[in-house]
Coordinates of C-alpha atoms in Angstrom, one line a residue:
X1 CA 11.3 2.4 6.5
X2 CA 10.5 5.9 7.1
X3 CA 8.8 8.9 5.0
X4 CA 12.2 9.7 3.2
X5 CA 12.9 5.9 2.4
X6 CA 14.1 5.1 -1.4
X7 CA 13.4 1.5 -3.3
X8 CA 16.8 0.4 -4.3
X9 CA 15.3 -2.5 -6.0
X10 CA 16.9 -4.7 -3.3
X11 CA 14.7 -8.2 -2.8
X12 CA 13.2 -6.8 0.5
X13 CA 11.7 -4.3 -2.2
X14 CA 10.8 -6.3 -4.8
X15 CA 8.9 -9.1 -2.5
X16 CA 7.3 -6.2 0.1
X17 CA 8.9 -5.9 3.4
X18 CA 6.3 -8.2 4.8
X19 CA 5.3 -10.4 1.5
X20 CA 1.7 -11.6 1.2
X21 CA -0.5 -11.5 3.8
X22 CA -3.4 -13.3 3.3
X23 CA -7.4 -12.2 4.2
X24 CA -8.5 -14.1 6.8
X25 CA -12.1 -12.7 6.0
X26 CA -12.9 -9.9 3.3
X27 CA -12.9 -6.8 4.5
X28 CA -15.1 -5.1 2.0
X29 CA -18.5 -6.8 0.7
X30 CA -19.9 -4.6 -1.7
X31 CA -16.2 -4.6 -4.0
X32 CA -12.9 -6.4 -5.0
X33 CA -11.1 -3.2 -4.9
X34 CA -9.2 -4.2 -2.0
X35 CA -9.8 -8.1 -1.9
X36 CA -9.0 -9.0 -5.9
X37 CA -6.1 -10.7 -5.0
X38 CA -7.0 -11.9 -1.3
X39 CA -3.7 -10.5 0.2
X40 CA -1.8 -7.2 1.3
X41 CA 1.5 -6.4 1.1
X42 CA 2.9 -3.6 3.2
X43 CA 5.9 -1.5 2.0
X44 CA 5.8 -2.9 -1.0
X45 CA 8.6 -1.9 -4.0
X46 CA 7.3 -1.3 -7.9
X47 CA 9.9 -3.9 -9.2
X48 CA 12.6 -0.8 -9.5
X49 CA 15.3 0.6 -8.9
X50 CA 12.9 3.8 -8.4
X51 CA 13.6 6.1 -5.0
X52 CA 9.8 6.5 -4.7
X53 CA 8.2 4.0 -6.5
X54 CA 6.8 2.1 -3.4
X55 CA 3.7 2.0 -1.6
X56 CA 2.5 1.6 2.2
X57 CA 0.0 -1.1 1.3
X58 CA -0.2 -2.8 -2.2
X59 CA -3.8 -4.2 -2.5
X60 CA -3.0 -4.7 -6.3
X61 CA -1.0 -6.4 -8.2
X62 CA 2.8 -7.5 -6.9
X63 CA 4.7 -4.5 -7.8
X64 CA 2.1 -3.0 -9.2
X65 CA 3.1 -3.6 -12.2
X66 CA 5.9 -1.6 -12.4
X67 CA 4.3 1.5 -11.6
X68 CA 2.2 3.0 -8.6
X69 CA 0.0 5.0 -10.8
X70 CA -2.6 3.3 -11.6
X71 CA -2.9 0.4 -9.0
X72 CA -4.8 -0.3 -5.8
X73 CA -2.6 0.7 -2.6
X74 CA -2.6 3.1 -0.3
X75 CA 0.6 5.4 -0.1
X76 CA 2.2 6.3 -3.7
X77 CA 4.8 8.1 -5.6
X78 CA 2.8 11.1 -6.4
X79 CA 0.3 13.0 -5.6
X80 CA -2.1 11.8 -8.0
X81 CA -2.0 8.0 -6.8
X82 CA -2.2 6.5 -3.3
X83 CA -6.2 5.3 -3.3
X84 CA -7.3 8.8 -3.9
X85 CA -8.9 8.6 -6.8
X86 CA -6.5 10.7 -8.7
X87 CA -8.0 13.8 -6.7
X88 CA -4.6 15.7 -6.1
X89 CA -5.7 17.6 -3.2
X90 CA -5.9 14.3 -1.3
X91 CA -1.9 15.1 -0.1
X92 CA -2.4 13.5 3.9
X93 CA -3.9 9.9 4.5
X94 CA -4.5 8.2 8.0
X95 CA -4.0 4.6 9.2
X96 CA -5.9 3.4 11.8
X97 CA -5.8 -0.1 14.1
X98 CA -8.4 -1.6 16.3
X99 CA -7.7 -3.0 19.6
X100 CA -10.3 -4.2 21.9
X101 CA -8.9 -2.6 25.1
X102 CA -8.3 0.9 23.3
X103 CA -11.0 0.7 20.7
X104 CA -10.0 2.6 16.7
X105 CA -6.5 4.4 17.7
X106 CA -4.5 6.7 14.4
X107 CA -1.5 4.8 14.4

């Protein structure tokens, strides 16, 4: 899966590339944003034949629904979606991993 990937709808869209992976602890205390449904699925289709409906991380709902717009994931089909709050001068996100020989890396 790259950038310039489309959802065909296939099943490896519709059930997320990875399919649920559940929380092993919560990540975030203070909210359910990200924990409502006590998984994460990465590359993650909206149900669709829909060339960019797909998200890097789907906190939300499987398939979101239907539609990226208005979910919780990081990684949408427009700029005004992806966990930015529907500021659309958010355009770039980061994803970052932890290891304990290298410490917070940008992956």
């Amino acid at each position: 899966v790259a950038g310039d990937s489309s959802n065909n709808g296939e099943e490896s869209w519709r059930s997320s590339f990875s399919g649920d992976i559940a929380y092993v602890s919560s990540p975030v205390a203070q909210t359910n944003y990200f924990t409502r449904y006590g998984r994460v699925r990465i590359i993650d289709g909206d149900g669709s034949h829909d060339s960019n409906g797909w998200s890097i991380f789907n906190f939300g709902a499987a398939n979101s629904n239907g539609d990226y717009d208005d979910e919780t994931f990081f990684g949408g089909e427009n700029v005004y979606s992806g966990g930015n709050g529907g500021d659309n001068s958010v355009k770039v996100g980061g994803v970052w991993g932890f290891s304990c020989r290298r410490g917070w890396t940008l992956l």
